[in-house]
mmCIF file of C-alpha atoms and ligand atoms in Angstrom:
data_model
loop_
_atom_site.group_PDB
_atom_site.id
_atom_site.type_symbol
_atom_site.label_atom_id
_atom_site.label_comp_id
_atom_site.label_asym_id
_atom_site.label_seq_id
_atom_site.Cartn_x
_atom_site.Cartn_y
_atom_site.Cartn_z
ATOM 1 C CA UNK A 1 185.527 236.193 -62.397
ATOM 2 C CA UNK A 2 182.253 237.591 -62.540
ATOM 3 C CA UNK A 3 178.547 236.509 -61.124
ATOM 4 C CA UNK A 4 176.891 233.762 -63.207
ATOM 5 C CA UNK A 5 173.675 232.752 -60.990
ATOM 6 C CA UNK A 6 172.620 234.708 -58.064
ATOM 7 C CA UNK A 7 169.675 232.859 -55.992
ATOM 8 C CA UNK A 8 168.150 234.783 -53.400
ATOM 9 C CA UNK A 9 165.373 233.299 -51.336
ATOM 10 C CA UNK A 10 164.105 230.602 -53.108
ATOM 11 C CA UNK A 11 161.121 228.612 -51.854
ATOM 12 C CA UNK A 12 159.896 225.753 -53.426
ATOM 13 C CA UNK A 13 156.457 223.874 -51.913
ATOM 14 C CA UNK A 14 154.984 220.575 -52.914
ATOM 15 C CA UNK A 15 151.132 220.890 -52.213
ATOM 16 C CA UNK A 16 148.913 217.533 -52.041
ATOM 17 C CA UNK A 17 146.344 216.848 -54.556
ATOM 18 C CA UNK A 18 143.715 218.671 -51.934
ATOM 19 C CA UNK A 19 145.726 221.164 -50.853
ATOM 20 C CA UNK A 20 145.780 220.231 -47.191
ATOM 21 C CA UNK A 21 149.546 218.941 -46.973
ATOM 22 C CA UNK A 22 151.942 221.187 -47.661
ATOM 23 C CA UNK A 23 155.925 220.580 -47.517
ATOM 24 C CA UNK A 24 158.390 223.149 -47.676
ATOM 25 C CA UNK A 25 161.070 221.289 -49.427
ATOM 26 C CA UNK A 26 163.246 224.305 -50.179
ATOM 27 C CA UNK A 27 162.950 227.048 -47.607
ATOM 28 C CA UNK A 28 164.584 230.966 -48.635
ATOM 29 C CA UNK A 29 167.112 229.134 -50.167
ATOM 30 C CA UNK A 30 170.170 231.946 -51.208
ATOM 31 C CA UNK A 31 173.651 231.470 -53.130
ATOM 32 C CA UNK A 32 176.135 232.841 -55.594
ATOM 33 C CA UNK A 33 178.017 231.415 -58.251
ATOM 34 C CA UNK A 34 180.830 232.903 -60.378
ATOM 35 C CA UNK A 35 181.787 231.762 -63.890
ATOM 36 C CA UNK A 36 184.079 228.980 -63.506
ATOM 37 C CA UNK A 37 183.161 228.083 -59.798
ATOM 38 C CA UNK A 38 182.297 225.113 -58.479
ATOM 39 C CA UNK A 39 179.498 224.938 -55.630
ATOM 40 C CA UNK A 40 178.971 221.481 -54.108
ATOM 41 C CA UNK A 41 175.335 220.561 -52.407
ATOM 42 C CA UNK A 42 175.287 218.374 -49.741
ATOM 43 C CA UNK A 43 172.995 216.819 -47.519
ATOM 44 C CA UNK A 44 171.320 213.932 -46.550
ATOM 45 C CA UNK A 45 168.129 212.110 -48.620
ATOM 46 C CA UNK A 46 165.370 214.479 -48.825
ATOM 47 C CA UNK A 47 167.211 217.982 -47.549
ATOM 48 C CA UNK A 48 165.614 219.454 -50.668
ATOM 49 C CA UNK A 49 168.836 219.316 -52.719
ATOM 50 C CA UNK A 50 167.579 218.068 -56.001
ATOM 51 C CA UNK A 51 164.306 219.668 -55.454
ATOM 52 C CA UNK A 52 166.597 222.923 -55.328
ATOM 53 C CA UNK A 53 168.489 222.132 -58.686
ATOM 54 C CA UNK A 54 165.253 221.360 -60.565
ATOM 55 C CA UNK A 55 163.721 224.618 -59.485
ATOM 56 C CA UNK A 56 166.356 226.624 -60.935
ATOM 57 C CA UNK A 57 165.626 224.891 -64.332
ATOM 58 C CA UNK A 58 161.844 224.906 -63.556
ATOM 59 C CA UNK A 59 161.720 221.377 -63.837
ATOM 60 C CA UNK A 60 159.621 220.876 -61.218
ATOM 61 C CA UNK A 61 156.611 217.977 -60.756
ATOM 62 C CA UNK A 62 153.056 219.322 -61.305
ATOM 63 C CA UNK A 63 152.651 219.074 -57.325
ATOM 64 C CA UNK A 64 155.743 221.426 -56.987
ATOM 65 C CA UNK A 65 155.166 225.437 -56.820
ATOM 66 C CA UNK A 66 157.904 227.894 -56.423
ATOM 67 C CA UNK A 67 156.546 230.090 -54.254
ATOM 68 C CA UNK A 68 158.799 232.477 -53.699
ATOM 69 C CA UNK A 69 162.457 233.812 -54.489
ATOM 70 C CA UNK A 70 164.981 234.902 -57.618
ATOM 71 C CA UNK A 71 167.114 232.856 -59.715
ATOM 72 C CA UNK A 72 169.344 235.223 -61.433
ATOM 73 C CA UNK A 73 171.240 233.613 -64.565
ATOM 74 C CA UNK A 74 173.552 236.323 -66.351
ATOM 75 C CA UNK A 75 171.050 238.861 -64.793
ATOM 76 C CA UNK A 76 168.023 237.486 -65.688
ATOM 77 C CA UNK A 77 165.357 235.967 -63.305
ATOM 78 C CA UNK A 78 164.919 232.760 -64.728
ATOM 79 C CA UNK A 79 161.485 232.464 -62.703
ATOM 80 C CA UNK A 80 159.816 234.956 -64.633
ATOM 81 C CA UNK A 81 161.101 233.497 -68.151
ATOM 82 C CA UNK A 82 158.401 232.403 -70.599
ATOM 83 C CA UNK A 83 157.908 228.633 -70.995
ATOM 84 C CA UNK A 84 159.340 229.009 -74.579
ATOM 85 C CA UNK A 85 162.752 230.680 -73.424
ATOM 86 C CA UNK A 86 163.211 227.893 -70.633
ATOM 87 C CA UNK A 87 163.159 225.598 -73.249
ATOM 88 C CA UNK A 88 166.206 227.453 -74.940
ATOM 89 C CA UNK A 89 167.925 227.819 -71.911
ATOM 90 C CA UNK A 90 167.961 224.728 -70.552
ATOM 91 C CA UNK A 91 170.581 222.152 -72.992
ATOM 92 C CA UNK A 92 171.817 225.263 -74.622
ATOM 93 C CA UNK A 93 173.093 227.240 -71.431
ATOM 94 C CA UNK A 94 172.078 225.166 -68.340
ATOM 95 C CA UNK A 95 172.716 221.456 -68.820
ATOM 96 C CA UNK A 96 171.983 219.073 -66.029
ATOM 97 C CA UNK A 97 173.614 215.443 -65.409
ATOM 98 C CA UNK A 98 171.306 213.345 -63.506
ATOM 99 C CA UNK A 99 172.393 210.192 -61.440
ATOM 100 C CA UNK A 100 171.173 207.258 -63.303
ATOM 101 C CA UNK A 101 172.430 208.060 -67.171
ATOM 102 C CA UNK A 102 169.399 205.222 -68.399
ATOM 103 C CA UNK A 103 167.075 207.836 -67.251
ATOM 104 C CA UNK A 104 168.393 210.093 -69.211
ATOM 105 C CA UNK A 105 169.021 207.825 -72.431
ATOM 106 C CA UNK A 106 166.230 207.208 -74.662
ATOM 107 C CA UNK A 107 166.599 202.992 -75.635
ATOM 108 C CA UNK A 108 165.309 203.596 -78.939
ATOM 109 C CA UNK A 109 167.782 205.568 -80.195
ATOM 110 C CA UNK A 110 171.378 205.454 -81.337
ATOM 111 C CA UNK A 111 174.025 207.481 -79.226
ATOM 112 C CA UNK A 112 175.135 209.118 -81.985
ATOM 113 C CA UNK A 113 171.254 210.593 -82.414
ATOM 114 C CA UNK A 114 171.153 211.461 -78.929
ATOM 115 C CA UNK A 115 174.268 213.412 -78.627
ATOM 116 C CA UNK A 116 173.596 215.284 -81.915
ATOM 117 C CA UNK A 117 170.226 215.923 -80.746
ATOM 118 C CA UNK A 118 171.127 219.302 -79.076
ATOM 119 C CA UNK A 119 172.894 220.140 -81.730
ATOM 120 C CA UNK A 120 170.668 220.067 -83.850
ATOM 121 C CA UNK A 121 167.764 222.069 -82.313
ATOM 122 C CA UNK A 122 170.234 224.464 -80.670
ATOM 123 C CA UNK A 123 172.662 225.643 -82.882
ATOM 124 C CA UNK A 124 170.693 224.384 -85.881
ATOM 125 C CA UNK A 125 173.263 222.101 -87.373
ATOM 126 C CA UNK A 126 171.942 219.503 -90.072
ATOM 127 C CA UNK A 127 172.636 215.845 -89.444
ATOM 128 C CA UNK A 128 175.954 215.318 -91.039
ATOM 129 C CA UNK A 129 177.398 218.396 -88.927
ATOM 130 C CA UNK A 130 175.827 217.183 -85.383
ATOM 131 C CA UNK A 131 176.829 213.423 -85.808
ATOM 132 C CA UNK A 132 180.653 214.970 -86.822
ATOM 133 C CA UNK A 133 180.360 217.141 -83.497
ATOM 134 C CA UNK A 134 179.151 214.091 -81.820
ATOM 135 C CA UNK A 135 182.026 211.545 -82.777
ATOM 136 C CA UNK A 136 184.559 214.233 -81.133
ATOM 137 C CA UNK A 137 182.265 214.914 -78.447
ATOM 138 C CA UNK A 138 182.566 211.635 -77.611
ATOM 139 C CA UNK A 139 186.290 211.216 -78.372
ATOM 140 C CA UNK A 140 186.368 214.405 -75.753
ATOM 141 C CA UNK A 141 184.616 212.121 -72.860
ATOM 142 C CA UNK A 142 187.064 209.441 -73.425
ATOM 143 C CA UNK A 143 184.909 206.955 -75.400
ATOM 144 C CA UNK A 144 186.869 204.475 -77.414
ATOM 145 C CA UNK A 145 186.097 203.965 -80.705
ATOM 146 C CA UNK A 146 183.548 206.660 -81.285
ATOM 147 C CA UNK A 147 183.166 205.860 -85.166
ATOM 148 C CA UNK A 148 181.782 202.933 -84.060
ATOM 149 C CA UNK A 149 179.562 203.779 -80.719
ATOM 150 C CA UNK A 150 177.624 206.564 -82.148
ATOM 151 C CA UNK A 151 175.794 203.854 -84.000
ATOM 152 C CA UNK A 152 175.250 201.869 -81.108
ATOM 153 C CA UNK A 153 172.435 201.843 -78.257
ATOM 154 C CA UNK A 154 172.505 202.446 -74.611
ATOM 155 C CA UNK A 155 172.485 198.671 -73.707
ATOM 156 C CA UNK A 156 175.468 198.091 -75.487
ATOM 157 C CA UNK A 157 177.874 200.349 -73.230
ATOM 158 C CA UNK A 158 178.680 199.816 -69.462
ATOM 159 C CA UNK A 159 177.693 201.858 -66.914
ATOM 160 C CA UNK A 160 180.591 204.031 -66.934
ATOM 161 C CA UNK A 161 180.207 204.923 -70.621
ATOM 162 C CA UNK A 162 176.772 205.748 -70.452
ATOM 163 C CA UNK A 163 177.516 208.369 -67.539
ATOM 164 C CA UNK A 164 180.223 209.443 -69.487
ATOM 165 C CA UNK A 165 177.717 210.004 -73.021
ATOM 166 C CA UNK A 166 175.261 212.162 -70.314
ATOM 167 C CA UNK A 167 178.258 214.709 -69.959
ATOM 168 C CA UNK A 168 178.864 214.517 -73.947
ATOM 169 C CA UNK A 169 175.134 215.546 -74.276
ATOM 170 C CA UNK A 170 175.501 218.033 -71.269
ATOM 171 C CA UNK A 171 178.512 219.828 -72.771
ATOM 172 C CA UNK A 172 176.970 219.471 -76.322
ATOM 173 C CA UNK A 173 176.252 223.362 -76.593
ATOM 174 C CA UNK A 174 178.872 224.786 -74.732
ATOM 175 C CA UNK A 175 176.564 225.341 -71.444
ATOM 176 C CA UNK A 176 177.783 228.243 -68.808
ATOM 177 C CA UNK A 177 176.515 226.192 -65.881
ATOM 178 C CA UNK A 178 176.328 222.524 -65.552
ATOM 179 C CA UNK A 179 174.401 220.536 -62.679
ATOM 180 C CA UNK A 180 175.089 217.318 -61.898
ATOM 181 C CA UNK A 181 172.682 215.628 -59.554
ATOM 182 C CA UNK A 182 174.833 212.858 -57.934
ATOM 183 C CA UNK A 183 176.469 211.663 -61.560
ATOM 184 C CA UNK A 184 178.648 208.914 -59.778
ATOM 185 C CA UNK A 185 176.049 206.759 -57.166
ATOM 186 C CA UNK A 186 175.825 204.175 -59.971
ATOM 187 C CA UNK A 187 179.441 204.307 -60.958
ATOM 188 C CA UNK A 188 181.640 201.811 -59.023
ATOM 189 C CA UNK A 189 184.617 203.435 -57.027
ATOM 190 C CA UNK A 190 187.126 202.892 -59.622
ATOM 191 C CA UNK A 191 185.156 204.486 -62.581
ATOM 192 C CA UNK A 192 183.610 207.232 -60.243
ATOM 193 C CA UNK A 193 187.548 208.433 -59.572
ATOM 194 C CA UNK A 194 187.520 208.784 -63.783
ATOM 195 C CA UNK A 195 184.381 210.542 -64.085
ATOM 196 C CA UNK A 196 185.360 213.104 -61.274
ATOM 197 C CA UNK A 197 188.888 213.342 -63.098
ATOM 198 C CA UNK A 198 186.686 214.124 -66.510
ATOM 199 C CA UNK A 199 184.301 216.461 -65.115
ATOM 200 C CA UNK A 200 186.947 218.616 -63.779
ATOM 201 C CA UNK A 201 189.083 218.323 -67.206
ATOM 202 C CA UNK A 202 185.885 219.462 -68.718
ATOM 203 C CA UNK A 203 185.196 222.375 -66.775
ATOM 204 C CA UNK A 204 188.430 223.546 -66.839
ATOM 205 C CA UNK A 205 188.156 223.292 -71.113
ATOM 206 C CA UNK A 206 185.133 224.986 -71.409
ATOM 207 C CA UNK A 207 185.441 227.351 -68.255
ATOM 208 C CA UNK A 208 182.234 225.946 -67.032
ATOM 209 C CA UNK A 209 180.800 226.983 -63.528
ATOM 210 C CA UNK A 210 179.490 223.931 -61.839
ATOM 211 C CA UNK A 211 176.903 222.540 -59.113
ATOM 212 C CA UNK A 212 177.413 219.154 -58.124
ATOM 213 C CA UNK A 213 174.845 217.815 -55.591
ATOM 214 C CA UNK A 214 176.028 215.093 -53.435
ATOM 215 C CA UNK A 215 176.020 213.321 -50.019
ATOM 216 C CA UNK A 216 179.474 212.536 -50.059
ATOM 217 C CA UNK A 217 181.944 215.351 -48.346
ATOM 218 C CA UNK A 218 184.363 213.537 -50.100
ATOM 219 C CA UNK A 219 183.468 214.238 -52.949
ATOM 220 C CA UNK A 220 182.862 217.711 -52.599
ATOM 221 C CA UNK A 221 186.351 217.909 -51.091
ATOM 222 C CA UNK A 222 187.682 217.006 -54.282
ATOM 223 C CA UNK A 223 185.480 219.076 -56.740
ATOM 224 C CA UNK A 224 184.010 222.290 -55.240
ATOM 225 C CA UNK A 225 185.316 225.529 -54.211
ATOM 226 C CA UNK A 226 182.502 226.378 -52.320
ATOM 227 C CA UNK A 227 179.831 224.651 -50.276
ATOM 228 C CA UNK A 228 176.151 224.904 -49.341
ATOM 229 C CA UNK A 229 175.031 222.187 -46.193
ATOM 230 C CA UNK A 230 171.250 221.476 -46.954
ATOM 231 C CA UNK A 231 168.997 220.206 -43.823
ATOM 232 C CA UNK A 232 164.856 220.220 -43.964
ATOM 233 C CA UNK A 233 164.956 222.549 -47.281
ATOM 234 C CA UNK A 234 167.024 225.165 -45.820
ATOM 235 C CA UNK A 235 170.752 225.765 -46.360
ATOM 236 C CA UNK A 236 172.056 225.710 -42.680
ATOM 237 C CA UNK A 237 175.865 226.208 -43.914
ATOM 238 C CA UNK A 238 177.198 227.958 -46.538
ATOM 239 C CA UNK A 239 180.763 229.037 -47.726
ATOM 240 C CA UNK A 240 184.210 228.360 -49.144
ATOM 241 C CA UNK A 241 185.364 224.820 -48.820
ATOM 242 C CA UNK A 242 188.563 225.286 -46.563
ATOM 243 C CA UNK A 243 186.737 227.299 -44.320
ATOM 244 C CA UNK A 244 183.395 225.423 -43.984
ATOM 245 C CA UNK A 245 186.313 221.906 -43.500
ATOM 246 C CA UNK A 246 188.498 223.540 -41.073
ATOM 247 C CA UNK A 247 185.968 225.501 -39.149
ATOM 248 C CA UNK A 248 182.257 224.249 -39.319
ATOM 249 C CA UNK A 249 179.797 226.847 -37.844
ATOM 250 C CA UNK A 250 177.029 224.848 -37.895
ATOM 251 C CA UNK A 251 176.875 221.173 -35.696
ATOM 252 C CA UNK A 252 174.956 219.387 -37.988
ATOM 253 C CA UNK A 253 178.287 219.985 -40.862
ATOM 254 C CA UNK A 254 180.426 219.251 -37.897
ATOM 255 C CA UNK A 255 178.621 215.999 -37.284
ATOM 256 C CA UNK A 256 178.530 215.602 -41.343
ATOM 257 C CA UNK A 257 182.546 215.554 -41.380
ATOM 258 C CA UNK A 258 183.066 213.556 -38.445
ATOM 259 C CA UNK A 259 180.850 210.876 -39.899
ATOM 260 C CA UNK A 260 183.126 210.776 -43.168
ATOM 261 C CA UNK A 261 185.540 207.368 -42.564
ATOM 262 C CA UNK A 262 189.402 208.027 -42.934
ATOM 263 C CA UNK A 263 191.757 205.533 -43.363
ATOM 264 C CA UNK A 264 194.343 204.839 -39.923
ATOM 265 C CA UNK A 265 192.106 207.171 -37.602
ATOM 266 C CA UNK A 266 191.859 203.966 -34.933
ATOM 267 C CA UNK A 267 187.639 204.243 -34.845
ATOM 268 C CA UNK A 268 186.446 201.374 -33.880
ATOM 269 C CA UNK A 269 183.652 202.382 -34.970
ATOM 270 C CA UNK A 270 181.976 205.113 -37.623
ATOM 271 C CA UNK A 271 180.598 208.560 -35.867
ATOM 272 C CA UNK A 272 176.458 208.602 -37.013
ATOM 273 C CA UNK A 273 174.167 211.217 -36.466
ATOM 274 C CA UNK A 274 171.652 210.129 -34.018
ATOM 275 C CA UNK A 275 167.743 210.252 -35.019
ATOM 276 C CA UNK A 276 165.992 210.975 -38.427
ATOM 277 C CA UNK A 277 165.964 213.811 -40.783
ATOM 278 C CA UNK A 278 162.367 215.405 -39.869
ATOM 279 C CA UNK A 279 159.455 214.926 -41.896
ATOM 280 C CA UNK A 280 159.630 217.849 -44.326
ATOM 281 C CA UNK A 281 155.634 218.421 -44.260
ATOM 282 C CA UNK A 282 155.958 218.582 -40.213
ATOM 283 C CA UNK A 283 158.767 219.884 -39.084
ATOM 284 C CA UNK A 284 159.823 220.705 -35.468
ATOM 285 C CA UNK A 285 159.209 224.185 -34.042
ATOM 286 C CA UNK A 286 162.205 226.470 -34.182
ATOM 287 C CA UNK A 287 165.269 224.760 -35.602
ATOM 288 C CA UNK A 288 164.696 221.555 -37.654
ATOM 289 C CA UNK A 289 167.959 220.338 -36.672
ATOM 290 C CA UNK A 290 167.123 220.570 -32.795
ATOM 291 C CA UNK A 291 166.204 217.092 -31.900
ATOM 292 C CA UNK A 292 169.275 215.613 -33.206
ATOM 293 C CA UNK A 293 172.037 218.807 -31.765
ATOM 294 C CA UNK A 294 174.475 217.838 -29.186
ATOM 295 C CA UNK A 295 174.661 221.858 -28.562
ATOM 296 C CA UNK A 296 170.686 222.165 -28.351
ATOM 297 C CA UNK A 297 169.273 224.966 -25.877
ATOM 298 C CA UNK A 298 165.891 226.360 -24.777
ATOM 299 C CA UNK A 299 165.752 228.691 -27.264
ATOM 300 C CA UNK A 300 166.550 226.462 -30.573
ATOM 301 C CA UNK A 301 163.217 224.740 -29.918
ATOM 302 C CA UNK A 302 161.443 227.941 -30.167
ATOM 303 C CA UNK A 303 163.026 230.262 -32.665
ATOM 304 C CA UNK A 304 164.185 229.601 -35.975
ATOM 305 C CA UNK A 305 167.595 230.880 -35.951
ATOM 306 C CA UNK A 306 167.922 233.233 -39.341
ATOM 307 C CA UNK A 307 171.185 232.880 -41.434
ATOM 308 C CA UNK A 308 173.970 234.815 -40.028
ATOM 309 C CA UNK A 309 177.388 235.988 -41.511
ATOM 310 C CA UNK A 310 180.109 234.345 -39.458
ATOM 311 C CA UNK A 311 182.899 235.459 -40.938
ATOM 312 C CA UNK A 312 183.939 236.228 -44.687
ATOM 313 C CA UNK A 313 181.579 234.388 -47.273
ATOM 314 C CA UNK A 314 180.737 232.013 -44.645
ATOM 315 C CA UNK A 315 176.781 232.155 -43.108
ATOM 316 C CA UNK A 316 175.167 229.605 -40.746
ATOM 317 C CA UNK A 317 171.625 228.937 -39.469
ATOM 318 C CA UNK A 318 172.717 228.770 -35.660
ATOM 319 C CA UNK A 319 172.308 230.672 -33.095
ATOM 320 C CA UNK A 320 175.691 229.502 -31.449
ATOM 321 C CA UNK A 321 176.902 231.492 -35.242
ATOM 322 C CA UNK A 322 176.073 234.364 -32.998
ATOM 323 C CA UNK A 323 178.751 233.906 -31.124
ATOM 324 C CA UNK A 324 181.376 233.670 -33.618
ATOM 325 C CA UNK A 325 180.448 237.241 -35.498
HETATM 326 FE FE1 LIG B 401 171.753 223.200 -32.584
HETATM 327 FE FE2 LIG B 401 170.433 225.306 -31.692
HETATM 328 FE FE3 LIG B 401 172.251 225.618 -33.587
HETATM 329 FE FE4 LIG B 401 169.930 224.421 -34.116
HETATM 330 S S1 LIG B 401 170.225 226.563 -33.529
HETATM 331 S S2 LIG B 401 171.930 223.759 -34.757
HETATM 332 S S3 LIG B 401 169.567 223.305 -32.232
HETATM 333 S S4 LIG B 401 172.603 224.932 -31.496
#
């Protein structure tokens, strides 16, 4: 395998309309990915993961500045791309599956149009080519009938299908890396078990590297080889699944898997994390996670604690990590 998106230190700020608020809502964020990998982002509502994935594809809100960092695609800093070559980039080698498919669906137009789309103004295919590529594309995300849906609209199909035409267009141009920004919170249980099962028949067809943001461990479980723990913009946890599972570093992942429910464990009741994520534009002195850490001393509330290697390919933002070097 070899490195398909290095990210070292990103920082991403949104800065109100007078300049006088300003909220870090990614904070020296770093990662690797290798071709074919999986990394799953997790965290709860406003950690900054989805702020995070647009960044990389510069997708950002006019309020939004990236302020500092590299995003390193196949070598290349993406940040310091012209607008023009962003545009190439993104559908063509970056795709990006975003949790509510009507978003992404344009009610106008046919599915057939849609999913050719790409096709067209990537690779340049004329219409009879792109709706041909379409039909299988479609026949390749399960979708019944596809002689028949690609003249159909988006309110025709169920829920399911239309998540299921996002990751046609996604895949339409043979991307190396595909994000998918929570692709299953409007999927019911049943059809979210499909999608998953797709996804990962997909990237093992096209040998796609993947980054699935999430809040659900269980998920991640399933899908991800490797993990990155998001809390106030900053990545507290990072590393490979079994060993971020078996052996959290960080208390705020520990309290993250304790709060997922298992079937036959005899809780009477669910484990929560007490208080509130912090307000990203204010957060507490030293580290963010302090008010809510069973384990938190004098010195969290002071000091920041940097991210520290606690064993191999696993960091943490702790200073109890310290301990474990
Ligand atoms: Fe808890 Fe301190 Fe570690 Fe923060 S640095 S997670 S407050 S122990």
């Amino acid at each position: 395998m070899s490195l398909l998106l290095d990210v070292r230190g990103l920082s991403t700020h949104y800065v109100s309309a007078r300049g006088t608020r300003v909220t870090r809502a990614v904070d020296q964020v770093s990662f690797a990915l290798e071709e074919g990998e999986t990394l799953g982002i997790v965290g709860e509502s406003g950690s900054g993961k989805t702020t995070l994935a647009l960044s990389l594809l510069r997708l950002l809100p006019p309020a939004a500045r990236i302020v500092a960092g590299e995003v390193r695609f196949e070598g290349d800093d993406l940040l310091r791309k012209p607008a023009a070559e962003m545009r190439r980039i993104r559908g063509k080698r970056i795709a990006m599956i975003l949790q509510d498919p009507m978003a992404s669906l344009n009610p106008l137009f046919t599915i057939g149009d849609q999913v050719a789309e790409p096709i067209r103004i990537h690779e340049g295919a004329g219409r009879r080519g792109a709706w041909v590529r379409a039909r299988e594309l479609l026949r390749a995300v399960r979708i019944s009938a596809p002689e028949l849906r690609v003249r159909e609209y988006p309110h025709q199909m169920s829920g399911g299908m239309r998540q299921r035409i996002v990751g046609a267009i996604a895949i339409s141009c043979e991307p190396r890396l595909l994000i998918a920004d929570e692709p299953t919170t409007s999927l019911d249980v049943t059809i979210q078990a499909q999608y998953l099962n797709l996804l990962r028949d997909l990237q093992r067809a096209h040998h796609l590297a993947m980054i699935f943001i999430t809040h659900n461990l269980g998920i991640v479980a399933k899908m991800c080889d490797r993990v990155a723990v998001m809390y106030a913009g900053r990545m507290v946890e990072g590393g490979p699944i079994r060993k971020i599972f078996n052996a959290p570093a960080h208390p705020y992942t520990k309290a993250l898997l304790e709060s997922i429910p298992r079937l036959g464990d005899g809780r009477a009741r669910l484990t929560a994390i007490d208080g509130q994520p912090p307000d990203p534009a204010n957060p507490p002195a030293g580290c963010a996670f302090h008010p809510r850490c069973p384990r938190v001393m004098d010195h969290c509330r002071q000091e920041a604690p940097p991210e520290l290697v606690v064993g191999e390919s696993q960091t943490a933002r702790c200073w109890l990590a310290a301990d474990r070097r």
